[in-house]
Coordinates of C-alpha atoms and ligand atoms in Angstrom, one line a residue:
M10 CA 90.6 58.5 -5.3
I11 CA 91.7 56.0 -2.7
V12 CA 93.0 52.7 -4.2
L13 CA 93.5 49.5 -2.3
G14 CA 96.6 47.7 -3.7
I15 CA 97.2 44.0 -3.1
E16 CA 100.4 42.2 -3.9
T17 CA 101.2 38.5 -3.4
S18 CA 103.2 37.5 -6.4
C19 CA 106.2 35.9 -4.6
D20 CA 106.9 35.6 -0.8
E21 CA 105.6 39.0 0.4
T22 CA 102.0 39.4 1.4
A23 CA 101.2 43.1 1.0
A24 CA 98.3 45.5 1.1
A25 CA 98.4 49.3 0.7
L26 CA 96.1 52.3 0.6
V27 CA 97.2 55.0 -1.8
R28 CA 95.4 58.3 -2.4
D29 CA 95.6 59.8 -6.0
G30 CA 98.6 57.7 -6.9
T31 CA 100.9 59.6 -4.7
E32 CA 100.0 59.6 -1.0
I33 CA 100.7 56.4 0.8
L34 CA 98.1 56.1 3.6
A35 CA 99.3 52.7 4.6
N36 CA 101.8 50.2 3.2
V37 CA 101.9 46.8 5.0
V38 CA 104.3 44.1 3.9
A39 CA 104.5 40.7 5.7
S40 CA 107.7 38.9 4.5
Q41 CA 108.0 35.1 4.5
E42 CA 111.8 35.3 4.4
D43 CA 112.3 33.4 7.7
L44 CA 110.1 30.6 6.5
H45 CA 112.1 30.0 3.3
R46 CA 115.6 30.6 4.7
A47 CA 116.1 27.0 5.7
F48 CA 115.6 26.0 2.0
G49 CA 117.9 28.6 0.6
G50 CA 115.2 29.8 -1.7
I51 CA 111.4 30.2 -2.0
V52 CA 109.3 27.1 -1.9
P53 CA 106.2 27.9 -4.0
E54 CA 103.7 25.6 -2.1
I55 CA 104.8 27.0 1.3
A56 CA 104.5 30.5 -0.1
S57 CA 101.0 30.2 -1.3
R58 CA 99.8 28.5 1.9
K59 CA 101.3 31.3 4.0
H60 CA 99.6 34.0 1.8
I61 CA 96.3 32.4 2.6
E62 CA 97.0 32.7 6.4
T63 CA 98.4 36.2 6.1
I64 CA 96.3 38.1 3.6
N65 CA 93.3 39.0 5.9
P66 CA 95.4 40.2 8.8
V67 CA 97.6 42.3 6.4
L68 CA 94.5 43.9 4.9
D69 CA 93.1 44.6 8.3
E70 CA 96.3 46.2 9.4
A71 CA 96.5 48.4 6.3
L72 CA 93.0 49.6 6.8
R73 CA 93.7 50.3 10.5
R74 CA 96.9 52.2 9.8
S75 CA 95.3 54.3 7.1
S76 CA 92.2 55.0 9.3
C77 CA 90.1 53.9 6.4
S78 CA 87.4 51.4 6.1
L79 CA 86.4 49.5 2.9
E80 CA 83.7 52.1 2.4
D81 CA 86.4 54.7 1.8
V82 CA 88.0 52.7 -1.0
D83 CA 87.2 53.8 -4.6
G84 CA 89.0 51.0 -6.5
V85 CA 91.0 47.9 -6.2
A86 CA 94.4 47.1 -7.9
V87 CA 96.0 43.7 -7.7
T88 CA 99.1 42.0 -9.2
N89 CA 97.9 39.3 -11.6
A90 CA 101.3 38.5 -13.3
P91 CA 104.0 37.4 -13.4
G92 CA 104.9 35.4 -10.3
L93 CA 104.2 32.1 -8.5
I94 CA 100.8 31.1 -9.7
G95 CA 99.6 29.8 -6.4
S96 CA 100.7 32.9 -4.6
L97 CA 99.2 35.3 -7.2
L98 CA 95.8 33.5 -7.0
V99 CA 95.5 34.3 -3.3
G100 CA 95.8 38.1 -3.9
V101 CA 93.6 38.0 -7.0
S102 CA 90.9 36.0 -5.3
T103 CA 90.9 38.4 -2.3
A104 CA 90.9 41.5 -4.5
K105 CA 88.0 40.1 -6.6
A106 CA 86.0 39.2 -3.5
I107 CA 86.4 42.8 -2.1
A108 CA 85.5 44.4 -5.5
F109 CA 82.5 42.2 -5.9
A110 CA 81.2 42.7 -2.4
R111 CA 81.7 46.4 -2.4
K112 CA 80.8 46.9 -6.2
L113 CA 84.1 48.5 -6.8
P114 CA 86.1 48.8 -10.1
I115 CA 89.1 46.5 -10.1
V116 CA 92.2 46.5 -12.3
A117 CA 94.9 43.9 -12.9
V118 CA 98.5 45.2 -12.6
N119 CA 101.6 43.6 -14.0
H120 CA 104.1 43.2 -11.2
L121 CA 106.9 44.8 -13.3
E122 CA 104.6 47.7 -14.1
G123 CA 104.2 48.1 -10.4
H124 CA 107.9 48.2 -9.8
I125 CA 108.3 51.0 -12.4
Y126 CA 105.4 53.0 -10.9
S127 CA 107.1 52.7 -7.4
N128 CA 109.0 55.7 -8.7
L129 CA 105.9 57.7 -9.6
L130 CA 104.6 57.7 -6.0
A131 CA 107.0 60.5 -5.2
H132 CA 107.3 61.9 -8.8
P133 CA 103.9 62.1 -10.4
D134 CA 105.1 65.0 -12.4
V135 CA 107.5 62.8 -14.5
R136 CA 107.8 63.6 -18.2
F137 CA 107.8 60.9 -20.8
P138 CA 109.6 59.3 -22.6
L139 CA 111.1 57.4 -19.7
L140 CA 113.5 54.4 -19.6
G141 CA 112.7 51.8 -17.0
L142 CA 115.2 49.3 -15.7
V143 CA 113.4 46.6 -13.6
V144 CA 115.9 44.5 -11.7
S145 CA 114.4 41.9 -9.4
G146 CA 114.7 38.3 -8.4
G147 CA 112.9 37.2 -11.6
H148 CA 113.6 40.0 -14.2
S149 CA 116.2 42.3 -15.7
D150 CA 114.2 44.3 -18.1
L151 CA 114.9 47.5 -20.0
V152 CA 111.6 49.1 -20.9
L153 CA 110.8 52.3 -22.9
M154 CA 107.7 54.2 -21.9
R155 CA 106.5 56.9 -24.3
E156 CA 103.4 57.5 -22.2
H157 CA 101.6 56.2 -19.1
L158 CA 101.0 52.4 -19.1
C159 CA 102.7 51.8 -22.6
Y160 CA 105.7 49.6 -22.6
E161 CA 108.3 48.6 -25.3
L162 CA 110.7 46.0 -24.2
L163 CA 114.3 46.9 -25.3
G164 CA 116.3 44.3 -23.5
Q165 CA 116.0 41.4 -21.0
T166 CA 118.1 38.7 -19.5
R167 CA 118.8 35.7 -21.6
D168 CA 119.4 33.5 -18.5
D169 CA 119.5 34.5 -14.8
A170 CA 117.9 37.7 -13.6
A171 CA 120.2 40.1 -11.7
G172 CA 118.6 39.3 -8.3
E173 CA 118.8 35.6 -9.0
A174 CA 122.5 36.1 -9.8
F175 CA 123.0 37.9 -6.5
D176 CA 121.2 35.1 -4.6
K177 CA 123.2 32.3 -6.4
A178 CA 126.6 34.1 -6.0
A179 CA 125.9 34.6 -2.3
R180 CA 125.2 30.9 -1.9
A181 CA 128.5 30.1 -3.7
L182 CA 130.3 32.4 -1.3
G183 CA 128.5 31.0 1.8
L184 CA 127.0 34.4 2.6
G185 CA 123.5 33.3 3.3
Y186 CA 120.0 34.1 2.2
P187 CA 118.6 36.4 0.8
G188 CA 121.8 36.9 -1.3
G189 CA 121.4 40.5 -2.5
P190 CA 121.6 42.3 0.9
A191 CA 124.3 39.8 2.0
I192 CA 126.5 40.6 -1.0
D193 CA 125.9 44.3 -0.6
T194 CA 127.0 44.2 3.0
A195 CA 130.1 41.9 2.4
A196 CA 131.1 44.0 -0.7
R197 CA 131.5 47.1 1.5
E198 CA 134.5 45.5 3.1
G199 CA 135.9 44.3 -0.2
D200 CA 138.0 45.6 -3.1
P201 CA 135.9 45.6 -6.3
H202 CA 139.1 45.5 -8.4
A203 CA 140.8 42.6 -6.5
V204 CA 139.2 40.1 -8.8
R205 CA 137.9 41.0 -12.3
F206 CA 135.0 38.8 -13.3
P207 CA 134.0 38.5 -16.9
R208 CA 131.3 40.8 -18.5
A209 CA 129.1 39.1 -21.1
D210 CA 129.6 40.4 -24.6
L211 CA 126.3 40.4 -26.4
G212 CA 127.3 42.7 -29.2
D213 CA 124.9 45.6 -29.9
S214 CA 122.0 43.9 -28.0
L215 CA 120.5 45.5 -25.0
D216 CA 120.0 42.1 -23.4
F217 CA 121.8 40.9 -20.3
S218 CA 123.4 37.6 -19.4
F219 CA 124.6 36.7 -15.9
S220 CA 124.9 32.9 -15.9
G221 CA 128.6 33.0 -17.0
L222 CA 129.4 35.5 -14.3
K223 CA 127.6 33.2 -11.7
T224 CA 129.7 30.2 -12.9
A225 CA 132.9 32.3 -12.7
V226 CA 132.1 33.2 -9.0
Y227 CA 131.4 29.5 -8.2
R228 CA 134.7 28.4 -9.8
R229 CA 136.8 31.1 -8.2
A230 CA 135.1 30.3 -4.8
Q231 CA 136.1 26.7 -5.2
G232 CA 139.7 27.5 -5.9
F233 CA 139.7 27.2 -9.7
D234 CA 140.8 29.9 -12.2
G235 CA 143.5 31.3 -9.8
G236 CA 141.2 31.3 -6.7
G237 CA 141.9 29.7 -3.4
R238 CA 143.2 32.6 -1.4
D239 CA 140.5 35.2 -2.1
R240 CA 138.6 37.0 0.6
S241 CA 134.9 36.4 0.2
E242 CA 134.4 40.2 0.6
D243 CA 136.6 40.8 -2.5
L244 CA 134.7 38.2 -4.5
A245 CA 131.4 39.8 -3.5
A246 CA 132.7 43.2 -4.4
G247 CA 134.1 42.0 -7.8
F248 CA 130.8 40.2 -8.6
Q249 CA 128.7 43.2 -7.6
E250 CA 130.8 45.5 -9.8
A251 CA 130.4 43.2 -12.8
V252 CA 126.6 43.2 -12.4
V253 CA 126.3 46.9 -11.9
D254 CA 128.6 47.5 -14.9
A255 CA 126.4 45.4 -17.2
L256 CA 123.2 47.1 -15.9
L257 CA 124.6 50.6 -16.2
T258 CA 126.3 50.1 -19.6
N259 CA 123.1 48.9 -21.3
T260 CA 120.9 51.5 -19.6
L261 CA 123.1 54.4 -20.8
H262 CA 123.3 52.8 -24.2
A263 CA 119.5 52.5 -24.5
A264 CA 119.0 56.1 -23.2
E265 CA 121.4 57.5 -25.8
Q266 CA 119.9 55.4 -28.6
Q267 CA 116.3 56.4 -27.7
G268 CA 117.2 60.0 -26.8
V269 CA 115.6 59.5 -23.3
K270 CA 116.5 61.9 -20.5
V271 CA 114.6 60.2 -17.6
L272 CA 115.7 56.9 -16.0
A273 CA 113.5 55.0 -13.6
V274 CA 115.3 52.1 -11.8
A275 CA 113.2 49.7 -9.7
G276 CA 113.0 46.3 -8.2
G277 CA 114.8 44.6 -5.3
V278 CA 118.2 45.0 -6.9
A279 CA 117.6 48.8 -7.0
A280 CA 118.2 48.6 -3.2
N281 CA 121.9 47.8 -3.9
S282 CA 124.1 50.5 -2.6
R283 CA 126.8 50.3 -5.3
L284 CA 124.1 50.3 -8.0
R285 CA 122.6 53.5 -6.5
E286 CA 126.0 55.1 -6.3
R287 CA 127.1 54.3 -9.8
F288 CA 123.7 55.2 -11.4
A289 CA 123.6 58.5 -9.5
E290 CA 127.2 59.4 -10.7
A291 CA 126.5 58.5 -14.3
A292 CA 123.1 60.4 -14.4
E293 CA 124.7 63.5 -13.0
Q294 CA 127.6 63.4 -15.5
R295 CA 125.1 63.0 -18.4
S296 CA 122.5 65.4 -17.1
L297 CA 119.9 62.6 -16.9
R298 CA 117.1 62.6 -14.4
L299 CA 117.4 59.5 -12.2
L300 CA 114.4 58.2 -10.4
I301 CA 115.1 55.4 -7.9
P302 CA 112.7 54.5 -5.0
P303 CA 113.5 54.6 -1.3
L304 CA 114.8 51.2 -0.1
S305 CA 111.4 50.2 1.4
L306 CA 109.7 50.6 -2.1
C307 CA 112.4 48.8 -4.0
T308 CA 111.5 45.3 -2.8
D309 CA 107.9 43.9 -3.3
N310 CA 105.1 46.1 -1.8
A311 CA 101.5 47.0 -2.6
A312 CA 101.9 50.8 -2.6
M313 CA 103.5 50.4 -6.1
I314 CA 100.5 48.3 -7.2
G315 CA 98.1 50.9 -5.8
C316 CA 100.0 53.6 -7.7
A317 CA 100.0 51.8 -11.1
G318 CA 96.4 50.8 -10.5
Y319 CA 95.4 54.4 -9.9
Y320 CA 96.5 55.4 -13.4
R321 CA 94.4 52.6 -14.9
L322 CA 91.4 53.3 -12.7
H323 CA 91.7 57.0 -13.4
R324 CA 91.3 56.5 -17.1
G325 CA 88.2 54.4 -16.6
E326 CA 89.5 50.9 -16.8
N327 CA 87.6 48.1 -14.9
H328 CA 88.8 44.6 -15.6
G329 CA 85.8 43.0 -13.8
M330 CA 85.7 39.5 -12.4
E331 CA 86.9 37.7 -15.6
F332 CA 90.6 38.5 -15.8
D333 CA 93.1 35.7 -15.5
T334 CA 96.3 35.2 -13.5
Y335 CA 99.6 34.4 -15.3
S336 CA 102.9 33.1 -14.0
V337 CA 104.6 34.5 -17.1
K338 CA 103.6 37.7 -18.8
P339 CA 105.9 40.3 -20.3
L340 CA 105.2 44.0 -20.0
G341 CA 103.4 45.4 -23.0
Ligands
KG4_423 O1 111.6 42.9 -6.4 P1 111.9 41.9 -5.4 O2 111.6 42.1 -4.0 O3 111.1 40.5 -5.8 C1 111.0 40.1 -7.1 O4 110.1 40.7 -7.8 O5 111.7 39.2 -7.5 O6 113.5 41.5 -5.6 C2 114.1 40.5 -4.9 C3 115.5 40.4 -5.3 C4 116.2 39.2 -4.6 O7 116.9 38.5 -5.6 C5 117.2 39.9 -3.7 O8 118.4 39.2 -3.5 C6 117.5 41.2 -4.5 O9 116.2 41.6 -5.0 N1 118.0 42.3 -3.6 C7 119.2 42.9 -3.7 C8 119.3 43.8 -2.6 N2 118.2 43.7 -1.9 C9 117.4 42.8 -2.5 N3 120.1 42.7 -4.6 C10 121.3 43.4 -4.5 N4 121.5 44.3 -3.5 C11 120.6 44.5 -2.5 N5 120.8 45.4 -1.5
ZN424 ZN1 109.3 42.3 -7.4

């Protein structure tokens, strides 16, 4: 089964062709990063207008690279939530138009579900239960999956998402946009133990909180709380260590609580080199199976949507022309 995946939830216009949920025939991503850099963040109206300009060329390019035509496509999968509503609508309208014209089944995919399934592209053999950690610009969710497409939310952020914290801390440190990769690079030259930033104590909860940490970085960068002489590389490394500590602690706690042996980490922050190192070490020590996508599949793409969509289409789902688009919609 060849699935056409479409993703436009934020500032990437993406289309992919995926065979049987595993084989990526083409995966085209057009990033709007340069367009939003001057604003230090994503401007929703600019993002949706750019998607309108870009979606057809991106689709054409995906078909060209896969050597497929629309006649070869067996089903369409599109992100319908969560995200910027104007951006989502461009992808959903395009996907519906293709499905309607070609009389194809179409399924709506939750963006966070897509991130988790980015791991199944290479590992379709995965055994459930599985513990998913989705860490992106908008979410930090710990999700238990007992079977395909079933989600139980165990923990989430109470304020800033992990990626958002990276972006804001980078701004405080003058490291530029987007913040995640900038902190990752700076931290390689820093000492993670030079400055110890606070870790939120939320008792037994599996939730996260990063806003206090963000404020601590701001204050230290401005010379308060003993700061003033710090190297920005050390502050970046100290901040990154605190975020990774929080993500790892809760993930391991949840895995133990639920007796889960498979971890699937995903989302833009899963590209972080220190996170990848610490999760790999911890998984090996505890004999857990760690799934984490290659860097190109951590950030937003449509192959992950095509993969998740495959599992929905394969079990006979067809959401037709009537499904809606939501800026906020939790998994499950
Ligand atoms: O999944 P994603 O591409 O988009 C959303 O669904 O939000 O994630 C984007 C987020 C941004 O906040 C970005 O700064 C962060 O992922 N990110 C990183 C790294 N690469 C991207 N964070 C930390 N380290 C990285 N190497
Ligand atoms: Zn994402």
